[in-house]
């Protein structure tokens, strides 16, 4: 495998580093000290900077103001965003936009893609289902009624739904197909109930009560939901990797300065071994991430469908990021829980990422099903 990045992908990563360089992880109140949401909205100032750097349109075609890049470029940018806990719907809006581009009708593309590329239109995705454990596409029903689709059901833990203009919602039909409906934030039959994430961000329970969505705003194409879900899961792995790398860097800096018995604790064998184990975790997370991103970007074949590589990456990301932050807390001692120090924020974000789109156990089960259906020779 050759994981050398193209010049365009490297340029996207460098642009992301420049934009995120001025972002402070503690720019909002601590979730540990805030009874409600840490903020009412995402970081609009940062969103504008991302738009100005053309980082909101990476995966869109040139006709919509995009760069025409792939999931690998997006993951490089997401990796940088997680290092500073960037509070923006970059993954969700990009994934929804590229799905509309690949599977949506001409009218929908014309209405959505160019404004989304400029950051004027914000998209999100309801991908957690009713409980966070059941398949998201089964949480909402869809039936066609004349020139509209009628949606009923509920999706939980929808990120940024209170501030996004549209939410892309998977729903199942009586025939067993999955459609994707672009649901406006304010619309008859749409109710948003506030939920608070582990990170202190506002999530929403999205309730659909006979909500009528025009046919032109519904994607009824085979493979659309599977493609969207794979991109979201892979992007979540990139976020986990970036967060883990930042946390291990913080741990290295702290243990190099903290002394016991006249020596930096980083020189103690027990500390060095634990840090080395977490470094191995990060390298495994990185290798499986790029394998998954490459498969979904190129459509390359393999012994298993691309969803198998995505499952492997998410297993490593979920377990790896949890081990990294736990070890960091241990090696920081009591200082890791100090709310004036940002490590506790990273710990909260890591827990959110670990469980987002299913914990490791859920993806292990999915991987087992794939192995049963595609025996390896």
mmCIF file of C-alpha atoms in Angstrom:
data_model
loop_
_atom_site.group_PDB
_atom_site.id
_atom_site.type_symbol
_atom_site.label_atom_id
_atom_site.label_comp_id
_atom_site.label_asym_id
_atom_site.label_seq_id
_atom_site.Cartn_x
_atom_site.Cartn_y
_atom_site.Cartn_z
ATOM 1 C CA UNK A 1 0.000 0.000 0.000
ATOM 2 C CA UNK A 2 1.223 3.498 -0.880
ATOM 3 C CA UNK A 3 -0.217 6.136 1.412
ATOM 4 C CA UNK A 4 1.671 9.027 -0.212
ATOM 5 C CA UNK A 5 -0.646 12.005 -0.448
ATOM 6 C CA UNK A 6 -1.089 13.977 -3.663
ATOM 7 C CA UNK A 7 -0.042 17.614 -3.918
ATOM 8 C CA UNK A 8 -3.696 18.661 -3.789
ATOM 9 C CA UNK A 9 -4.344 16.613 -0.644
ATOM 10 C CA UNK A 10 -1.234 18.011 1.025
ATOM 11 C CA UNK A 11 -2.294 21.543 0.074
ATOM 12 C CA UNK A 12 -5.665 20.969 1.733
ATOM 13 C CA UNK A 13 -3.935 19.773 4.905
ATOM 14 C CA UNK A 14 -1.629 22.813 4.946
ATOM 15 C CA UNK A 15 -4.560 25.178 4.447
ATOM 16 C CA UNK A 16 -6.352 23.474 7.337
ATOM 17 C CA UNK A 17 -3.323 23.857 9.607
ATOM 18 C CA UNK A 18 -3.234 27.583 8.847
ATOM 19 C CA UNK A 19 -6.951 28.063 9.552
ATOM 20 C CA UNK A 20 -6.991 26.007 12.759
ATOM 21 C CA UNK A 21 -3.729 27.481 14.094
ATOM 22 C CA UNK A 22 -5.600 30.292 15.819
ATOM 23 C CA UNK A 23 -8.340 28.146 17.371
ATOM 24 C CA UNK A 24 -8.273 27.671 21.148
ATOM 25 C CA UNK A 25 -9.724 24.395 22.504
ATOM 26 C CA UNK A 26 -10.969 26.283 25.575
ATOM 27 C CA UNK A 27 -12.824 28.960 23.630
ATOM 28 C CA UNK A 28 -16.144 28.000 25.251
ATOM 29 C CA UNK A 29 -17.017 27.191 28.889
ATOM 30 C CA UNK A 30 -15.990 23.793 30.205
ATOM 31 C CA UNK A 31 -18.639 21.085 29.738
ATOM 32 C CA UNK A 32 -17.757 19.876 33.229
ATOM 33 C CA UNK A 33 -18.892 23.210 34.707
ATOM 34 C CA UNK A 34 -21.824 24.001 32.418
ATOM 35 C CA UNK A 35 -25.268 22.540 33.230
ATOM 36 C CA UNK A 36 -26.571 23.131 29.697
ATOM 37 C CA UNK A 37 -24.942 23.659 26.339
ATOM 38 C CA UNK A 38 -21.531 25.331 26.255
ATOM 39 C CA UNK A 39 -22.763 27.548 23.397
ATOM 40 C CA UNK A 40 -25.951 28.197 21.464
ATOM 41 C CA UNK A 41 -24.289 27.988 18.052
ATOM 42 C CA UNK A 42 -21.218 26.530 16.411
ATOM 43 C CA UNK A 43 -18.151 28.700 15.739
ATOM 44 C CA UNK A 44 -19.461 30.924 12.933
ATOM 45 C CA UNK A 45 -16.224 32.895 12.749
ATOM 46 C CA UNK A 46 -14.232 29.736 12.110
ATOM 47 C CA UNK A 47 -16.880 28.588 9.620
ATOM 48 C CA UNK A 48 -16.343 31.777 7.633
ATOM 49 C CA UNK A 49 -12.586 31.230 7.644
ATOM 50 C CA UNK A 50 -13.054 27.665 6.390
ATOM 51 C CA UNK A 51 -15.254 28.981 3.606
ATOM 52 C CA UNK A 52 -12.669 31.636 2.732
ATOM 53 C CA UNK A 53 -9.977 28.952 2.504
ATOM 54 C CA UNK A 54 -12.221 26.813 0.231
ATOM 55 C CA UNK A 55 -12.242 24.019 2.806
ATOM 56 C CA UNK A 56 -16.036 23.677 2.838
ATOM 57 C CA UNK A 57 -16.100 22.708 -0.830
ATOM 58 C CA UNK A 58 -13.243 20.214 -1.040
ATOM 59 C CA UNK A 59 -15.338 17.338 -2.363
ATOM 60 C CA UNK A 60 -17.638 19.331 -4.630
ATOM 61 C CA UNK A 61 -17.119 19.707 -8.365
ATOM 62 C CA UNK A 62 -15.748 22.896 -9.885
ATOM 63 C CA UNK A 63 -19.146 23.881 -11.274
ATOM 64 C CA UNK A 64 -20.340 24.354 -7.685
ATOM 65 C CA UNK A 65 -17.201 26.173 -6.584
ATOM 66 C CA UNK A 66 -15.449 23.068 -5.274
ATOM 67 C CA UNK A 67 -12.032 21.491 -5.676
ATOM 68 C CA UNK A 68 -13.191 18.033 -6.752
ATOM 69 C CA UNK A 69 -11.039 16.238 -4.171
ATOM 70 C CA UNK A 70 -11.806 13.024 -2.302
ATOM 71 C CA UNK A 71 -12.449 11.586 1.144
ATOM 72 C CA UNK A 72 -8.717 11.382 1.848
ATOM 73 C CA UNK A 73 -8.396 15.164 1.552
ATOM 74 C CA UNK A 74 -11.411 15.638 3.802
ATOM 75 C CA UNK A 75 -9.944 13.301 6.418
ATOM 76 C CA UNK A 76 -6.664 15.236 6.393
ATOM 77 C CA UNK A 77 -8.596 18.414 7.169
ATOM 78 C CA UNK A 78 -10.759 16.743 9.818
ATOM 79 C CA UNK A 79 -7.631 15.381 11.480
ATOM 80 C CA UNK A 80 -6.357 18.937 11.940
ATOM 81 C CA UNK A 81 -9.740 20.193 13.145
ATOM 82 C CA UNK A 82 -9.887 17.643 15.962
ATOM 83 C CA UNK A 83 -6.496 18.686 17.319
ATOM 84 C CA UNK A 84 -8.059 21.973 18.433
ATOM 85 C CA UNK A 85 -11.594 20.644 19.069
ATOM 86 C CA UNK A 86 -12.997 22.794 16.279
ATOM 87 C CA UNK A 87 -16.711 23.408 16.881
ATOM 88 C CA UNK A 88 -17.976 23.301 13.300
ATOM 89 C CA UNK A 89 -20.191 20.879 11.318
ATOM 90 C CA UNK A 90 -17.442 20.297 8.761
ATOM 91 C CA UNK A 91 -17.884 16.524 8.475
ATOM 92 C CA UNK A 92 -21.676 16.552 8.428
ATOM 93 C CA UNK A 93 -22.100 19.430 5.982
ATOM 94 C CA UNK A 94 -19.441 18.104 3.601
ATOM 95 C CA UNK A 95 -20.803 14.555 3.688
ATOM 96 C CA UNK A 96 -24.364 15.742 3.053
ATOM 97 C CA UNK A 97 -23.225 17.986 0.224
ATOM 98 C CA UNK A 98 -21.234 15.346 -1.605
ATOM 99 C CA UNK A 99 -24.158 12.926 -1.257
ATOM 100 C CA UNK A 100 -26.502 15.450 -2.864
ATOM 101 C CA UNK A 101 -23.936 15.923 -5.621
ATOM 102 C CA UNK A 102 -23.590 12.203 -6.298
ATOM 103 C CA UNK A 103 -27.224 11.137 -5.979
ATOM 104 C CA UNK A 104 -29.503 14.188 -5.943
ATOM 105 C CA UNK A 105 -31.605 15.568 -8.773
ATOM 106 C CA UNK A 106 -30.669 18.650 -10.849
ATOM 107 C CA UNK A 107 -32.977 21.026 -8.952
ATOM 108 C CA UNK A 108 -31.711 19.904 -5.564
ATOM 109 C CA UNK A 109 -28.097 20.272 -6.658
ATOM 110 C CA UNK A 110 -28.732 23.743 -8.026
ATOM 111 C CA UNK A 111 -30.384 24.903 -4.800
ATOM 112 C CA UNK A 112 -27.974 23.389 -2.307
ATOM 113 C CA UNK A 113 -24.432 22.870 -3.532
ATOM 114 C CA UNK A 114 -23.119 26.317 -4.462
ATOM 115 C CA UNK A 115 -24.462 27.995 -1.259
ATOM 116 C CA UNK A 116 -23.067 25.100 0.823
ATOM 117 C CA UNK A 117 -19.672 25.505 -0.830
ATOM 118 C CA UNK A 118 -19.651 29.177 0.176
ATOM 119 C CA UNK A 119 -20.695 28.381 3.736
ATOM 120 C CA UNK A 120 -23.992 30.219 3.318
ATOM 121 C CA UNK A 121 -26.036 27.027 3.671
ATOM 122 C CA UNK A 122 -25.261 24.619 6.519
ATOM 123 C CA UNK A 123 -26.164 20.941 6.311
ATOM 124 C CA UNK A 124 -26.135 18.165 8.869
ATOM 125 C CA UNK A 125 -27.045 14.473 8.951
ATOM 126 C CA UNK A 126 -29.272 12.408 11.236
ATOM 127 C CA UNK A 127 -27.254 9.194 11.427
ATOM 128 C CA UNK A 128 -27.774 7.859 14.945
ATOM 129 C CA UNK A 129 -31.276 6.404 14.721
ATOM 130 C CA UNK A 130 -33.760 6.440 17.566
ATOM 131 C CA UNK A 131 -31.476 5.119 20.301
ATOM 132 C CA UNK A 132 -27.973 5.438 18.899
ATOM 133 C CA UNK A 133 -27.717 1.654 18.558
ATOM 134 C CA UNK A 134 -30.417 0.752 16.051
ATOM 135 C CA UNK A 135 -29.854 1.334 12.309
ATOM 136 C CA UNK A 136 -30.585 4.976 11.571
ATOM 137 C CA UNK A 137 -32.584 4.215 8.444
ATOM 138 C CA UNK A 138 -35.140 2.239 10.487
ATOM 139 C CA UNK A 139 -35.987 5.111 12.842
ATOM 140 C CA UNK A 140 -38.100 6.990 10.299
ATOM 141 C CA UNK A 141 -40.703 5.742 7.821
ATOM 142 C CA UNK A 142 -41.263 7.291 4.410
ATOM 143 C CA UNK A 143 -44.211 6.924 2.056
ATOM 144 C CA UNK A 144 -44.835 8.772 -1.160
ATOM 145 C CA UNK A 145 -48.048 10.762 -1.409
ATOM 146 C CA UNK A 146 -48.454 12.585 -4.694
ATOM 147 C CA UNK A 147 -45.718 15.165 -5.128
ATOM 148 C CA UNK A 148 -44.306 14.672 -1.626
ATOM 149 C CA UNK A 149 -42.847 12.098 0.724
ATOM 150 C CA UNK A 150 -44.439 11.840 4.173
ATOM 151 C CA UNK A 151 -42.008 11.165 7.020
ATOM 152 C CA UNK A 152 -42.813 9.852 10.500
ATOM 153 C CA UNK A 153 -40.435 8.885 13.296
ATOM 154 C CA UNK A 154 -37.574 10.265 15.338
ATOM 155 C CA UNK A 155 -33.816 10.540 15.074
ATOM 156 C CA UNK A 156 -31.752 11.161 18.178
ATOM 157 C CA UNK A 157 -28.467 12.984 18.829
ATOM 158 C CA UNK A 158 -28.499 14.934 15.561
ATOM 159 C CA UNK A 159 -25.420 17.206 15.628
ATOM 160 C CA UNK A 160 -25.840 20.930 14.971
ATOM 161 C CA UNK A 161 -29.524 20.450 14.042
ATOM 162 C CA UNK A 162 -30.594 23.600 15.918
ATOM 163 C CA UNK A 163 -28.304 25.716 13.729
ATOM 164 C CA UNK A 164 -28.102 23.888 10.392
ATOM 165 C CA UNK A 165 -30.444 24.946 7.618
ATOM 166 C CA UNK A 166 -31.228 21.388 6.532
ATOM 167 C CA UNK A 167 -30.837 17.892 7.974
ATOM 168 C CA UNK A 168 -30.356 14.926 5.656
ATOM 169 C CA UNK A 169 -32.533 12.200 7.167
ATOM 170 C CA UNK A 170 -32.470 8.500 6.184
ATOM 171 C CA UNK A 171 -35.861 6.797 6.182
ATOM 172 C CA UNK A 172 -37.166 3.396 5.110
ATOM 173 C CA UNK A 173 -40.058 2.657 2.808
ATOM 174 C CA UNK A 174 -42.574 -0.175 3.001
ATOM 175 C CA UNK A 175 -40.629 -1.872 0.209
ATOM 176 C CA UNK A 176 -37.460 -1.879 2.327
ATOM 177 C CA UNK A 177 -35.628 0.854 0.399
ATOM 178 C CA UNK A 178 -33.797 3.686 2.136
ATOM 179 C CA UNK A 179 -34.374 7.240 0.975
ATOM 180 C CA UNK A 180 -32.638 10.422 2.108
ATOM 181 C CA UNK A 181 -34.819 13.459 2.761
ATOM 182 C CA UNK A 182 -33.451 16.974 3.056
ATOM 183 C CA UNK A 183 -35.539 18.336 5.932
ATOM 184 C CA UNK A 184 -35.604 22.099 6.679
ATOM 185 C CA UNK A 185 -34.976 23.191 10.267
ATOM 186 C CA UNK A 186 -38.278 25.064 10.339
ATOM 187 C CA UNK A 187 -41.021 23.088 8.634
ATOM 188 C CA UNK A 188 -44.506 21.838 9.406
ATOM 189 C CA UNK A 189 -44.310 18.481 11.173
ATOM 190 C CA UNK A 190 -40.673 18.994 12.261
ATOM 191 C CA UNK A 191 -39.952 19.289 15.988
ATOM 192 C CA UNK A 192 -36.496 19.706 17.556
ATOM 193 C CA UNK A 193 -35.973 18.788 21.205
ATOM 194 C CA UNK A 194 -32.701 19.779 22.844
ATOM 195 C CA UNK A 195 -30.159 17.187 23.903
ATOM 196 C CA UNK A 196 -26.689 17.852 25.314
ATOM 197 C CA UNK A 197 -23.684 15.806 24.210
ATOM 198 C CA UNK A 198 -20.798 14.631 26.359
ATOM 199 C CA UNK A 199 -18.824 17.530 24.903
ATOM 200 C CA UNK A 200 -21.432 20.031 26.041
ATOM 201 C CA UNK A 201 -22.586 20.761 22.498
ATOM 202 C CA UNK A 202 -26.240 21.064 21.511
ATOM 203 C CA UNK A 203 -27.656 17.985 19.849
ATOM 204 C CA UNK A 204 -31.273 17.474 18.890
ATOM 205 C CA UNK A 205 -33.909 14.816 18.914
ATOM 206 C CA UNK A 206 -35.530 15.315 15.527
ATOM 207 C CA UNK A 207 -39.195 14.318 15.535
ATOM 208 C CA UNK A 208 -41.068 14.003 12.272
ATOM 209 C CA UNK A 209 -44.844 14.023 12.522
ATOM 210 C CA UNK A 210 -46.311 13.495 9.050
ATOM 211 C CA UNK A 211 -43.770 15.959 7.667
ATOM 212 C CA UNK A 212 -44.264 16.426 3.931
ATOM 213 C CA UNK A 213 -41.036 16.813 1.952
ATOM 214 C CA UNK A 214 -41.199 17.585 -1.765
ATOM 215 C CA UNK A 215 -40.108 14.788 -4.101
ATOM 216 C CA UNK A 216 -37.364 17.018 -5.491
ATOM 217 C CA UNK A 217 -35.816 17.202 -1.988
ATOM 218 C CA UNK A 218 -35.703 13.421 -1.489
ATOM 219 C CA UNK A 219 -32.903 11.180 -2.770
ATOM 220 C CA UNK A 220 -34.229 7.789 -3.811
ATOM 221 C CA UNK A 221 -31.115 6.186 -5.269
ATOM 222 C CA UNK A 222 -29.561 2.825 -4.516
ATOM 223 C CA UNK A 223 -26.376 3.064 -2.463
ATOM 224 C CA UNK A 224 -26.821 6.703 -1.415
ATOM 225 C CA UNK A 225 -27.303 6.016 2.298
ATOM 226 C CA UNK A 226 -24.533 3.400 2.398
ATOM 227 C CA UNK A 227 -22.109 5.836 0.771
ATOM 228 C CA UNK A 228 -23.066 8.633 3.170
ATOM 229 C CA UNK A 229 -22.759 6.394 6.218
ATOM 230 C CA UNK A 230 -19.319 5.140 5.127
ATOM 231 C CA UNK A 231 -18.042 8.694 4.673
ATOM 232 C CA UNK A 232 -19.394 9.784 8.059
ATOM 233 C CA UNK A 233 -17.801 6.798 9.817
ATOM 234 C CA UNK A 234 -14.464 7.311 8.084
ATOM 235 C CA UNK A 235 -14.526 11.015 8.904
ATOM 236 C CA UNK A 236 -15.205 10.166 12.545
ATOM 237 C CA UNK A 237 -12.082 7.980 12.484
ATOM 238 C CA UNK A 238 -10.071 10.957 11.187
ATOM 239 C CA UNK A 239 -11.398 13.114 14.028
ATOM 240 C CA UNK A 240 -10.428 10.423 16.538
ATOM 241 C CA UNK A 241 -6.926 10.214 15.106
ATOM 242 C CA UNK A 242 -6.359 13.956 15.241
ATOM 243 C CA UNK A 243 -7.664 14.176 18.798
ATOM 244 C CA UNK A 244 -5.515 11.235 19.898
ATOM 245 C CA UNK A 245 -2.386 12.757 18.377
ATOM 246 C CA UNK A 246 -3.016 16.049 20.165
ATOM 247 C CA UNK A 247 -3.562 14.272 23.489
ATOM 248 C CA UNK A 248 -0.403 12.176 23.179
ATOM 249 C CA UNK A 249 1.518 15.370 22.379
ATOM 250 C CA UNK A 250 0.143 17.017 25.515
ATOM 251 C CA UNK A 251 1.115 13.954 27.544
ATOM 252 C CA UNK A 252 4.640 13.921 26.148
ATOM 253 C CA UNK A 253 5.122 17.601 26.967
ATOM 254 C CA UNK A 254 3.777 17.199 30.504
ATOM 255 C CA UNK A 255 5.744 14.074 31.433
ATOM 256 C CA UNK A 256 8.935 15.632 30.055
ATOM 257 C CA UNK A 257 8.590 18.563 32.473
ATOM 258 C CA UNK A 258 7.060 16.851 35.516
ATOM 259 C CA UNK A 259 9.787 15.569 37.823
ATOM 260 C CA UNK A 260 9.861 12.950 40.566
ATOM 261 C CA UNK A 261 12.975 11.964 42.529
ATOM 262 C CA UNK A 262 14.892 14.552 40.524
ATOM 263 C CA UNK A 263 14.103 13.089 37.086
ATOM 264 C CA UNK A 264 11.417 13.777 34.458
ATOM 265 C CA UNK A 265 8.707 11.119 34.772
ATOM 266 C CA UNK A 266 9.017 10.518 31.015
ATOM 267 C CA UNK A 267 12.329 8.773 31.722
ATOM 268 C CA UNK A 268 10.644 6.143 33.923
ATOM 269 C CA UNK A 269 10.205 2.830 32.170
ATOM 270 C CA UNK A 270 6.556 2.364 33.174
ATOM 271 C CA UNK A 271 5.651 5.779 31.779
ATOM 272 C CA UNK A 272 7.630 5.285 28.570
ATOM 273 C CA UNK A 273 6.052 1.878 27.911
ATOM 274 C CA UNK A 274 2.508 3.210 28.331
ATOM 275 C CA UNK A 275 3.229 6.140 26.020
ATOM 276 C CA UNK A 276 4.758 3.774 23.459
ATOM 277 C CA UNK A 277 1.668 1.550 23.548
ATOM 278 C CA UNK A 278 -0.533 4.541 22.818
ATOM 279 C CA UNK A 279 1.752 5.591 19.965
ATOM 280 C CA UNK A 280 1.231 2.131 18.472
ATOM 281 C CA UNK A 281 -2.529 2.614 18.836
ATOM 282 C CA UNK A 282 -2.328 5.866 16.891
ATOM 283 C CA UNK A 283 -0.291 4.313 14.084
ATOM 284 C CA UNK A 284 -2.819 1.485 13.783
ATOM 285 C CA UNK A 285 -5.642 4.040 13.759
ATOM 286 C CA UNK A 286 -3.836 5.936 11.017
ATOM 287 C CA UNK A 287 -3.170 2.903 8.811
ATOM 288 C CA UNK A 288 -6.735 1.629 9.013
ATOM 289 C CA UNK A 289 -8.126 5.140 8.442
ATOM 290 C CA UNK A 290 -6.219 5.665 5.204
ATOM 291 C CA UNK A 291 -7.114 2.184 4.001
ATOM 292 C CA UNK A 292 -10.810 2.923 4.533
ATOM 293 C CA UNK A 293 -10.582 6.411 3.016
ATOM 294 C CA UNK A 294 -8.751 5.017 -0.021
ATOM 295 C CA UNK A 295 -11.355 2.291 -0.555
ATOM 296 C CA UNK A 296 -14.337 4.651 -0.435
ATOM 297 C CA UNK A 297 -12.521 7.282 -2.532
ATOM 298 C CA UNK A 298 -11.406 4.998 -5.346
ATOM 299 C CA UNK A 299 -13.951 2.192 -5.291
ATOM 300 C CA UNK A 300 -11.045 -0.247 -5.384
ATOM 301 C CA UNK A 301 -11.921 -3.884 -4.887
ATOM 302 C CA UNK A 302 -10.807 -6.128 -2.082
ATOM 303 C CA UNK A 303 -11.461 -9.389 -0.300
ATOM 304 C CA UNK A 304 -14.334 -7.664 1.509
ATOM 305 C CA UNK A 305 -16.566 -4.740 0.491
ATOM 306 C CA UNK A 306 -15.282 -1.286 1.437
ATOM 307 C CA UNK A 307 -17.632 -1.343 4.430
ATOM 308 C CA UNK A 308 -15.306 -3.953 5.931
ATOM 309 C CA UNK A 309 -12.369 -1.547 5.866
ATOM 310 C CA UNK A 310 -14.587 1.172 7.344
ATOM 311 C CA UNK A 311 -15.609 -1.181 10.158
ATOM 312 C CA UNK A 312 -11.979 -2.069 10.915
ATOM 313 C CA UNK A 313 -11.034 1.619 10.985
ATOM 314 C CA UNK A 314 -13.918 2.471 13.323
ATOM 315 C CA UNK A 315 -13.033 -0.412 15.659
ATOM 316 C CA UNK A 316 -9.472 0.877 15.965
ATOM 317 C CA UNK A 317 -10.612 4.489 16.248
ATOM 318 C CA UNK A 318 -13.137 3.789 19.013
ATOM 319 C CA UNK A 319 -10.874 1.602 21.099
ATOM 320 C CA UNK A 320 -7.700 3.520 20.327
ATOM 321 C CA UNK A 321 -8.941 6.991 21.198
ATOM 322 C CA UNK A 322 -10.388 5.676 24.468
ATOM 323 C CA UNK A 323 -7.060 4.097 25.457
ATOM 324 C CA UNK A 324 -5.122 7.237 24.508
ATOM 325 C CA UNK A 325 -7.189 9.586 26.683
ATOM 326 C CA UNK A 326 -7.314 7.123 29.580
ATOM 327 C CA UNK A 327 -3.537 6.756 29.567
ATOM 328 C CA UNK A 328 -3.150 10.510 29.272
ATOM 329 C CA UNK A 329 -5.306 11.037 32.346
ATOM 330 C CA UNK A 330 -3.282 8.441 34.242
ATOM 331 C CA UNK A 331 0.082 9.959 33.308
ATOM 332 C CA UNK A 332 -1.099 13.477 34.087
ATOM 333 C CA UNK A 333 -2.189 12.438 37.565
ATOM 334 C CA UNK A 334 -4.763 14.717 39.168
ATOM 335 C CA UNK A 335 -3.758 17.529 36.833
ATOM 336 C CA UNK A 336 -5.637 15.827 33.988
ATOM 337 C CA UNK A 337 -8.975 16.535 35.687
ATOM 338 C CA UNK A 338 -8.222 20.207 36.336
ATOM 339 C CA UNK A 339 -10.902 22.221 34.535
ATOM 340 C CA UNK A 340 -8.360 24.992 33.883
ATOM 341 C CA UNK A 341 -6.383 22.514 31.769
ATOM 342 C CA UNK A 342 -7.806 21.393 28.422
ATOM 343 C CA UNK A 343 -7.208 17.635 28.764
ATOM 344 C CA UNK A 344 -10.630 17.078 30.339
ATOM 345 C CA UNK A 345 -12.206 18.625 27.230
ATOM 346 C CA UNK A 346 -10.339 16.209 24.984
ATOM 347 C CA UNK A 347 -11.475 13.339 27.190
ATOM 348 C CA UNK A 348 -15.122 14.373 26.768
ATOM 349 C CA UNK A 349 -14.756 14.722 22.989
ATOM 350 C CA UNK A 350 -13.011 11.346 22.799
ATOM 351 C CA UNK A 351 -15.908 9.639 24.560
ATOM 352 C CA UNK A 352 -18.335 11.273 22.134
ATOM 353 C CA UNK A 353 -16.294 10.126 19.121
ATOM 354 C CA UNK A 354 -15.874 6.629 20.530
ATOM 355 C CA UNK A 355 -19.634 6.091 20.565
ATOM 356 C CA UNK A 356 -20.595 8.151 17.503
ATOM 357 C CA UNK A 357 -22.057 6.006 14.699
ATOM 358 C CA UNK A 358 -21.696 2.968 16.924
ATOM 359 C CA UNK A 359 -19.041 1.778 19.392
ATOM 360 C CA UNK A 360 -16.375 -0.762 18.505
ATOM 361 C CA UNK A 361 -18.647 -3.694 19.433
ATOM 362 C CA UNK A 362 -21.256 -2.658 16.853
ATOM 363 C CA UNK A 363 -18.654 -2.540 14.090
ATOM 364 C CA UNK A 364 -17.152 -5.833 15.204
ATOM 365 C CA UNK A 365 -20.586 -7.377 14.745
ATOM 366 C CA UNK A 366 -20.918 -5.804 11.294
ATOM 367 C CA UNK A 367 -17.461 -7.043 10.354
ATOM 368 C CA UNK A 368 -18.381 -10.545 11.515
ATOM 369 C CA UNK A 369 -21.460 -10.498 9.282
ATOM 370 C CA UNK A 370 -19.325 -9.454 6.316
ATOM 371 C CA UNK A 371 -16.812 -12.213 6.973
ATOM 372 C CA UNK A 372 -19.620 -14.746 7.165
ATOM 373 C CA UNK A 373 -21.043 -13.524 3.841
ATOM 374 C CA UNK A 374 -17.646 -13.272 2.115
ATOM 375 C CA UNK A 375 -15.458 -16.192 3.287
ATOM 376 C CA UNK A 376 -11.776 -15.458 2.771
ATOM 377 C CA UNK A 377 -9.913 -18.046 0.727
#
